[in-house]
mmCIF file of C-alpha atoms in Angstrom:
data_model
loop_
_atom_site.group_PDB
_atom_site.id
_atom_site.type_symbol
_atom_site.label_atom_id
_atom_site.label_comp_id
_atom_site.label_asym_id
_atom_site.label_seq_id
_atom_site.Cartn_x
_atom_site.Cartn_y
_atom_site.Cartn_z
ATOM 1 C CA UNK A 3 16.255 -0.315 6.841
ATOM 2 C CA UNK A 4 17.847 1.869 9.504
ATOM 3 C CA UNK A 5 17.944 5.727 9.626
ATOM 4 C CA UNK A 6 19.896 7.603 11.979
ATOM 5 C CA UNK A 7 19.020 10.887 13.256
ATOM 6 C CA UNK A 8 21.515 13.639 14.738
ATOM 7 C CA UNK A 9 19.910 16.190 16.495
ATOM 8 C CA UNK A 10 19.964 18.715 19.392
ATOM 9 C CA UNK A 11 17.428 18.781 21.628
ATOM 10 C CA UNK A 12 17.947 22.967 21.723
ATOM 11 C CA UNK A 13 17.444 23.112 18.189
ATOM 12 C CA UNK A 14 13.864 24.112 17.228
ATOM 13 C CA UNK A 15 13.899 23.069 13.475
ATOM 14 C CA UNK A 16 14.734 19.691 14.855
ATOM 15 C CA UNK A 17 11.614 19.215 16.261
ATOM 16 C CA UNK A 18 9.833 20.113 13.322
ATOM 17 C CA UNK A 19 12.099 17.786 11.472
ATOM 18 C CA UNK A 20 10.917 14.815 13.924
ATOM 19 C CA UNK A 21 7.347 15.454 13.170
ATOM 20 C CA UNK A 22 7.537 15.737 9.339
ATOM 21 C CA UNK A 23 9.670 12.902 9.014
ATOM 22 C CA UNK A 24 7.606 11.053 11.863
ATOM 23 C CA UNK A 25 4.419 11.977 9.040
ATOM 24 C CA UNK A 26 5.996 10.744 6.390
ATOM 25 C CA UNK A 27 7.061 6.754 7.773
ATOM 26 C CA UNK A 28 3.693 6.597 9.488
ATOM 27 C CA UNK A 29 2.790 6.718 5.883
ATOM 28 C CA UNK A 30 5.335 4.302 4.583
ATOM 29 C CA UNK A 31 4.295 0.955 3.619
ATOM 30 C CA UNK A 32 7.565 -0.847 5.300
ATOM 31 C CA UNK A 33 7.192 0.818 8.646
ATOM 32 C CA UNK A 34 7.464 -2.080 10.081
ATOM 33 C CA UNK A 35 10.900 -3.023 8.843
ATOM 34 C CA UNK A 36 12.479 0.243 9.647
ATOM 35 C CA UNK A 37 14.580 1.185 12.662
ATOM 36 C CA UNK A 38 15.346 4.514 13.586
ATOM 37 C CA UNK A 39 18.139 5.613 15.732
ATOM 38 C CA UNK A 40 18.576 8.890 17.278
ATOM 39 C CA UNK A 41 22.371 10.225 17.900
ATOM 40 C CA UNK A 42 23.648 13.301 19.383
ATOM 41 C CA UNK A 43 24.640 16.804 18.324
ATOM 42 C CA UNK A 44 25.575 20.048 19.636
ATOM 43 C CA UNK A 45 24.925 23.485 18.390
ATOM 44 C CA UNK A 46 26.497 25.346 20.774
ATOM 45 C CA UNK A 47 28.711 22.917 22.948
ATOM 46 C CA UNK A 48 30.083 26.134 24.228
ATOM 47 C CA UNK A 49 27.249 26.861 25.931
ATOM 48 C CA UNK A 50 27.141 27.682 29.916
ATOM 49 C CA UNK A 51 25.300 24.939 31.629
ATOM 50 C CA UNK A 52 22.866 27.512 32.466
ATOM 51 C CA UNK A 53 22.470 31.160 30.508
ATOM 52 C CA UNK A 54 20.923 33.846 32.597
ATOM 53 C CA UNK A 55 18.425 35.290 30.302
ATOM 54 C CA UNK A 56 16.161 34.839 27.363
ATOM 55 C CA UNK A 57 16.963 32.967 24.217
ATOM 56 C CA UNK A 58 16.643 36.345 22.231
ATOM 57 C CA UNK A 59 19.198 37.555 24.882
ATOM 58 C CA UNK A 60 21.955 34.306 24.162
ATOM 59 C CA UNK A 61 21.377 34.949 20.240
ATOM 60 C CA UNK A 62 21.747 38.883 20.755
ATOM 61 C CA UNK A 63 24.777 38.642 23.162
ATOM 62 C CA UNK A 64 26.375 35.024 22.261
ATOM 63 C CA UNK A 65 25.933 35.497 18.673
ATOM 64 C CA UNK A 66 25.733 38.892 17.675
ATOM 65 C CA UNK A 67 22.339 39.109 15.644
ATOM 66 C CA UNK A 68 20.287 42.063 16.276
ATOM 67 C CA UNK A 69 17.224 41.527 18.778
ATOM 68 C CA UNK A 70 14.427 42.405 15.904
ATOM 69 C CA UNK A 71 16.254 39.749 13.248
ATOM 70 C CA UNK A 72 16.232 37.082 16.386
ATOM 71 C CA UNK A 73 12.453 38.059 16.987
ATOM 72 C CA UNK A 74 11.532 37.922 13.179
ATOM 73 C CA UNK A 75 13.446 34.407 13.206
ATOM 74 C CA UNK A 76 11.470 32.862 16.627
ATOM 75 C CA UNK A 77 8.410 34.121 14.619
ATOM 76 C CA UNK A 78 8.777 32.379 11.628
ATOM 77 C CA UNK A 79 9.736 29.234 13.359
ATOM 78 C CA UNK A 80 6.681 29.000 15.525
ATOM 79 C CA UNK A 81 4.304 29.563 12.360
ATOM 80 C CA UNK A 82 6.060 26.624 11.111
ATOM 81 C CA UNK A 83 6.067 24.518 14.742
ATOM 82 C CA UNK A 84 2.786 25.506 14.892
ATOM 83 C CA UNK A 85 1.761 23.892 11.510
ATOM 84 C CA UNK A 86 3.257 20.510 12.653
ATOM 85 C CA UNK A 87 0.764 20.968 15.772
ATOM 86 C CA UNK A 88 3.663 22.116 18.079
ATOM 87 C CA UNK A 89 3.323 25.070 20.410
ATOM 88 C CA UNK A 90 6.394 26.735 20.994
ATOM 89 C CA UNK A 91 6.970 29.442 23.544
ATOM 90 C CA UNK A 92 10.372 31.438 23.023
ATOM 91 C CA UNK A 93 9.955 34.102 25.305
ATOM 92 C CA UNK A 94 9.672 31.126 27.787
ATOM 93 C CA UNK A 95 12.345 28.781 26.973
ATOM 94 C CA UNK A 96 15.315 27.772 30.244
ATOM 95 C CA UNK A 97 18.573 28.304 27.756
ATOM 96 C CA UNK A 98 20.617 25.770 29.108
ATOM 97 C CA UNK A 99 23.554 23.105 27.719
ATOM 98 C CA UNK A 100 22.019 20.237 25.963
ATOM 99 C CA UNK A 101 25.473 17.625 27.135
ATOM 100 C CA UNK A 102 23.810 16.437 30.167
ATOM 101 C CA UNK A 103 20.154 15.735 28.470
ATOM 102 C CA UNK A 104 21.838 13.961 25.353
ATOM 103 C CA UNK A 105 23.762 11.999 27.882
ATOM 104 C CA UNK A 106 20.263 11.048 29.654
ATOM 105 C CA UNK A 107 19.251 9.966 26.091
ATOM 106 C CA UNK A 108 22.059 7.213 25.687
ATOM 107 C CA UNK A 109 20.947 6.027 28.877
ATOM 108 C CA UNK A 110 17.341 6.131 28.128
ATOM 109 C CA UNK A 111 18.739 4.013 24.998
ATOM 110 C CA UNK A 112 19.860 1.252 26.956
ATOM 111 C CA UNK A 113 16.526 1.049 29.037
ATOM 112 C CA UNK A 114 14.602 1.186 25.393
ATOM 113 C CA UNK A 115 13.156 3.922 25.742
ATOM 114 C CA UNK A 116 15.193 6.538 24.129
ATOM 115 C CA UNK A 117 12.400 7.691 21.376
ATOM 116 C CA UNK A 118 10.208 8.506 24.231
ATOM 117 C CA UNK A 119 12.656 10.224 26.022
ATOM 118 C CA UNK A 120 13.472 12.102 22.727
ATOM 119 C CA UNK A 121 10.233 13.263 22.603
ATOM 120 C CA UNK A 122 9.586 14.639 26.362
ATOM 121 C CA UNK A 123 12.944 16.678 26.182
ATOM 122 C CA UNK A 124 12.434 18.380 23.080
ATOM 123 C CA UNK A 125 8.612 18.893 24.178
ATOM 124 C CA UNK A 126 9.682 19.905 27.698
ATOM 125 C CA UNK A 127 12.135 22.446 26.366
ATOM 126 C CA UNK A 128 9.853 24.153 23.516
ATOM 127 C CA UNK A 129 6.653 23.801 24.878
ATOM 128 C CA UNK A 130 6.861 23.516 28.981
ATOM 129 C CA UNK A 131 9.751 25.928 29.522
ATOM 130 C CA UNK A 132 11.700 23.036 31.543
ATOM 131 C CA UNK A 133 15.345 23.044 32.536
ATOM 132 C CA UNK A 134 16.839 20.436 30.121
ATOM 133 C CA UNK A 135 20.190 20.707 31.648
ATOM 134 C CA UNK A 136 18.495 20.128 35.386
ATOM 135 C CA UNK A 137 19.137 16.225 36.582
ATOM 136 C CA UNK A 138 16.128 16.785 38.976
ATOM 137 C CA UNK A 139 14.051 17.291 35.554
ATOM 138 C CA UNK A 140 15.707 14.302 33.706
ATOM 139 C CA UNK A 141 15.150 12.284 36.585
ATOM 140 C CA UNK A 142 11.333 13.548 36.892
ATOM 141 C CA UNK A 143 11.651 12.612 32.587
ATOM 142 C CA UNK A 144 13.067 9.097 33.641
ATOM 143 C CA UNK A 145 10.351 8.473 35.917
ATOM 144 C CA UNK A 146 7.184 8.874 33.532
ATOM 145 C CA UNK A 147 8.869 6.919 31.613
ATOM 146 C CA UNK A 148 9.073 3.816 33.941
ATOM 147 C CA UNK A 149 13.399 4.327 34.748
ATOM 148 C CA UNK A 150 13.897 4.215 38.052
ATOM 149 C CA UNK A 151 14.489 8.274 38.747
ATOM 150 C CA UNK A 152 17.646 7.381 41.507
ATOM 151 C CA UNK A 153 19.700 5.106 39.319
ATOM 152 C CA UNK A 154 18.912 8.379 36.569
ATOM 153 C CA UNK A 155 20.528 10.757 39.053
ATOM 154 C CA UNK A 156 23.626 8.908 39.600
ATOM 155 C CA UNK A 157 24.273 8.138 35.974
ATOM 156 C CA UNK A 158 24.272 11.864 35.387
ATOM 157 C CA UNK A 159 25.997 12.963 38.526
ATOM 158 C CA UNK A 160 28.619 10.674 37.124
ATOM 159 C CA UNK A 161 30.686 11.213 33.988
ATOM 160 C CA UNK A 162 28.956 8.052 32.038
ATOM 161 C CA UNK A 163 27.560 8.309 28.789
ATOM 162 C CA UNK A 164 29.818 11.124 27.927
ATOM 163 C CA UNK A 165 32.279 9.274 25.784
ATOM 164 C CA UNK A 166 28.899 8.198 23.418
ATOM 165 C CA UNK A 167 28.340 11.957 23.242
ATOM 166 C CA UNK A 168 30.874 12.873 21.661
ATOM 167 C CA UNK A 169 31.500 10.257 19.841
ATOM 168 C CA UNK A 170 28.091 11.138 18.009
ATOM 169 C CA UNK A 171 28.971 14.584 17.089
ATOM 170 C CA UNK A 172 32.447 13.111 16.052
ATOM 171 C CA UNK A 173 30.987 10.900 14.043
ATOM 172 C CA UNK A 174 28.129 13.080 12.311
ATOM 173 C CA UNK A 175 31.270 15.679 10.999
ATOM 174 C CA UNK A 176 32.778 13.023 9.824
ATOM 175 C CA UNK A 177 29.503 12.268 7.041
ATOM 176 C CA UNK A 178 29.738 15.564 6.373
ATOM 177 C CA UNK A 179 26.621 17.035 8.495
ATOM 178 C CA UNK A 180 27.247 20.857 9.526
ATOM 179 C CA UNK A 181 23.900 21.544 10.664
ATOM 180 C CA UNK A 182 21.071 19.324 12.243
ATOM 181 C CA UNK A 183 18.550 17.536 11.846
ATOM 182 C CA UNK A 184 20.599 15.738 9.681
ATOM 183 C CA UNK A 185 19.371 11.735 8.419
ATOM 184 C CA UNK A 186 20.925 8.876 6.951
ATOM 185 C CA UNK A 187 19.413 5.904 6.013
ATOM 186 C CA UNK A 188 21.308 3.079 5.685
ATOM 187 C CA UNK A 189 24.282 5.204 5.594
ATOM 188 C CA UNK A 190 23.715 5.392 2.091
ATOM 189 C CA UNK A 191 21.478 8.715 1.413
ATOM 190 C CA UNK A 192 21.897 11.826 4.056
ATOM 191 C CA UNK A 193 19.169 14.028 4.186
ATOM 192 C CA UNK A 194 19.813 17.596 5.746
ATOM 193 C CA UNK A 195 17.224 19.961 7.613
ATOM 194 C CA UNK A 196 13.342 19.859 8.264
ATOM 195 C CA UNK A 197 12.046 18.711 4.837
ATOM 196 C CA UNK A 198 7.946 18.288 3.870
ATOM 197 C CA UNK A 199 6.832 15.056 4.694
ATOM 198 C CA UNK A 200 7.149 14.352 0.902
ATOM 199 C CA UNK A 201 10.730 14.857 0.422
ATOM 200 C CA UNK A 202 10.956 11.998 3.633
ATOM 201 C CA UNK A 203 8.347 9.779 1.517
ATOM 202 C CA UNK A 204 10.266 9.803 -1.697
ATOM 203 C CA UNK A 205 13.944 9.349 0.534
ATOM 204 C CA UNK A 206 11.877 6.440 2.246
ATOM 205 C CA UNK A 207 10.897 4.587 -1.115
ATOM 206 C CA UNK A 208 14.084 5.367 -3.196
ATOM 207 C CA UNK A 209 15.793 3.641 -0.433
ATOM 208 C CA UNK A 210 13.783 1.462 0.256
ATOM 209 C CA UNK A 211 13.827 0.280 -3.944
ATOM 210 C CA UNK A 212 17.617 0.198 -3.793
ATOM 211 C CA UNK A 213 17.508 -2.338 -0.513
ATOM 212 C CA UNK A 214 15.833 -4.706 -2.283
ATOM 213 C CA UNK A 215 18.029 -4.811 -5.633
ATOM 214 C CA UNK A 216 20.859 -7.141 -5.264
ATOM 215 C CA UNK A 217 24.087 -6.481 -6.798
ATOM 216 C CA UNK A 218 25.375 -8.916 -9.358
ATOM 217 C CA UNK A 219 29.136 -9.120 -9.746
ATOM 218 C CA UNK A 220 30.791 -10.952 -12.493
ATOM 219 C CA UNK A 221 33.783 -13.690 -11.590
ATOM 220 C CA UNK A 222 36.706 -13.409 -13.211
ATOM 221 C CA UNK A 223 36.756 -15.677 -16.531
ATOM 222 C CA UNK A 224 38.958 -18.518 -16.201
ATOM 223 C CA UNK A 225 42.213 -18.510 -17.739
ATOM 224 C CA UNK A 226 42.013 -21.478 -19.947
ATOM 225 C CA UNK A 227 38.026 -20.415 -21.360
ATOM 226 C CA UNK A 228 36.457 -23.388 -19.108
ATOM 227 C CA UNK A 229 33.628 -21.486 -18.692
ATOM 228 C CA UNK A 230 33.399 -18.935 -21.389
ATOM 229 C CA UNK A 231 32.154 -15.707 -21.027
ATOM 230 C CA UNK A 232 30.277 -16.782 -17.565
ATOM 231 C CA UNK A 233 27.655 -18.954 -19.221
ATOM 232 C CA UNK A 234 23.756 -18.990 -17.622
ATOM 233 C CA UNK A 235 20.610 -20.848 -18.681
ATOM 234 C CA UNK A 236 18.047 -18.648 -19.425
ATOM 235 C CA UNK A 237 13.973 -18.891 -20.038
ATOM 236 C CA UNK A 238 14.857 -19.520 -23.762
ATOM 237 C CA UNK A 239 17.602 -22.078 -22.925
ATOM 238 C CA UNK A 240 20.975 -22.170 -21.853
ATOM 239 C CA UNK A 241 24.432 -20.693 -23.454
#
C-alpha cells in the first residue's frame, strides 16, 4: 500500500498531521507493507525568500487578519502541537520561502533519506527557529544526515529539482487538494487535514480491506451458448 503526502514544510498543522498519522501506522498491523511518499506543496509560493519580521507580522501585513485573531490562532495551534509532544515557538519562527527546502527534499529523496530530512526541516522551522530557505542550513541538514553538505550546496545553488516541485503542487490540484496535509493512499481514498490518529487507523484498514479483495469481471457469453451463462464448479458440484 502506498500513501502520498503533500505538505509544506511552513505549514504548522502539517506537522501535527505527520505525527498523528505517524501514531496511527505505528499502530497498523501491515506497517510493514506500506510505503509512504512525501510530495510538495506551497501555501504561499508568493512568498519573499526571506520576510523581515515575525510570522504574526506576514499574516497581519501579507494577509490582512488582525494581530489578536493571528495570536488567538498561533495559540490554539501550539496547545494542539504541544499535545502531539511538539514544541512550537511562533514568536521565534525565520518566515522564509519553503521552494528551496522542498527542492532539498527531492534531493534528499534520491539519497533515501527524504523522511528524515522531512522531519529536521519541519522540526528546525517550528521548534529551532532555523532559516529553512538558507542553503548553509540545508547543507548543515544534509550533513547529519550522512549527504555530503558540498554536493547539497551546488544542487541548490543550481536550478535542479525545481521542475519536481512544481510538478507536485501541479499534481496535488489536480486530485482536488486545496489545503495541506492532504493523503492519498493508493490514489484511491484522499484524506484532508490533521485528523486523530483514529480517523488514520480506520483510512489505514478500510484500505487496506479493499487491497486485498480482487475484482471479478464476467467475460462476455459466447455467441453460440458454448459456455452458458459462464459455468463454475462449486463445493456442491459443478453447473
Amino acid at each position: 500500500m502506498k500513501i502520498e503526502i503533500w505538505s509544506d514544510i511552513a505549514c504548522p498543522w502539517c506537522y501535527i498531521g505527520k505525527r498523528r498519522f505517524e501514531t496511527a501506522l505505528d499502530a497498523f498491523a501491515h506497517k510493514d507493507s506500506v510505503e509512504v511518499a512525501w510530495r510538495s506543496f506551497q501555501l504561499d509560493p508568493s512568498l519573499p525568500e526571506h520576510f523581515d519580521g515575525t510570522e504574526t507580522e506576514y499574516l497581519s501585513q501579507m494577509k490582512g487578519m488582525p494581530p489578536e485573531q493571528v495570536r488567538q490562532m498561533f495559540d490554539h495551534v501550539s496547545q494542539q502541537a504541544a499535545g502531539e509532544g511538539l514544541n512550537y515557538d511562533f514568536d521565534a519562527i525565520v518566515v522564509a520561502n519553503s521552494f528551496t527546502a522542498h527542492r532539498f527534499l527531492h534531493y534528499a529523496g534520491t539519497q533515501g533519506v527524504m523522511s528524515e530530512a522531512k522531519e529536521a526541516l519541519l522540526s528546525g522551522h517550528f521548534e529551532q527557529s532555523r532559516d529553512i530557505g538558507d542553503v548553509s542550513y540545508l547543507a548543515e541538514v544534509a550533513s547529519s544526515l550522512g549527504l555530503d553538505a558540498e554536493e547539497t550546496r551546488r544542487v541548490l545553488e543550481s536550478d535542479e529539482y525545481s521542475a519536481e516541485v512544481r510538478a507536485d503542487i501541479a499534481e496535488a490540484r489536480e486530485l482536488g487538494a486545496d489545503g495541506v496535509p492532504f493523503f492519498v493512499i493508493d490514489r484511491k481514498y484522499g484524506i484532508s487535514g490533521a485528523q486523530p490518529p483514529a480517523a488514520f487507523s480506520q483510512a489505514l484498514e478500510t484500505a487496506w480491506g479493499e487491497s486485498q479483495k480482487l475484482t471479478v469481471l464476467a467475460g462476455p457469453q459466447a455467441a453460440d451458448d458454448e459456455y452458458p451463462d459462464g459455468a463454475v464448479c462449486g463445493p456442491d458440484g459443478c453447473n
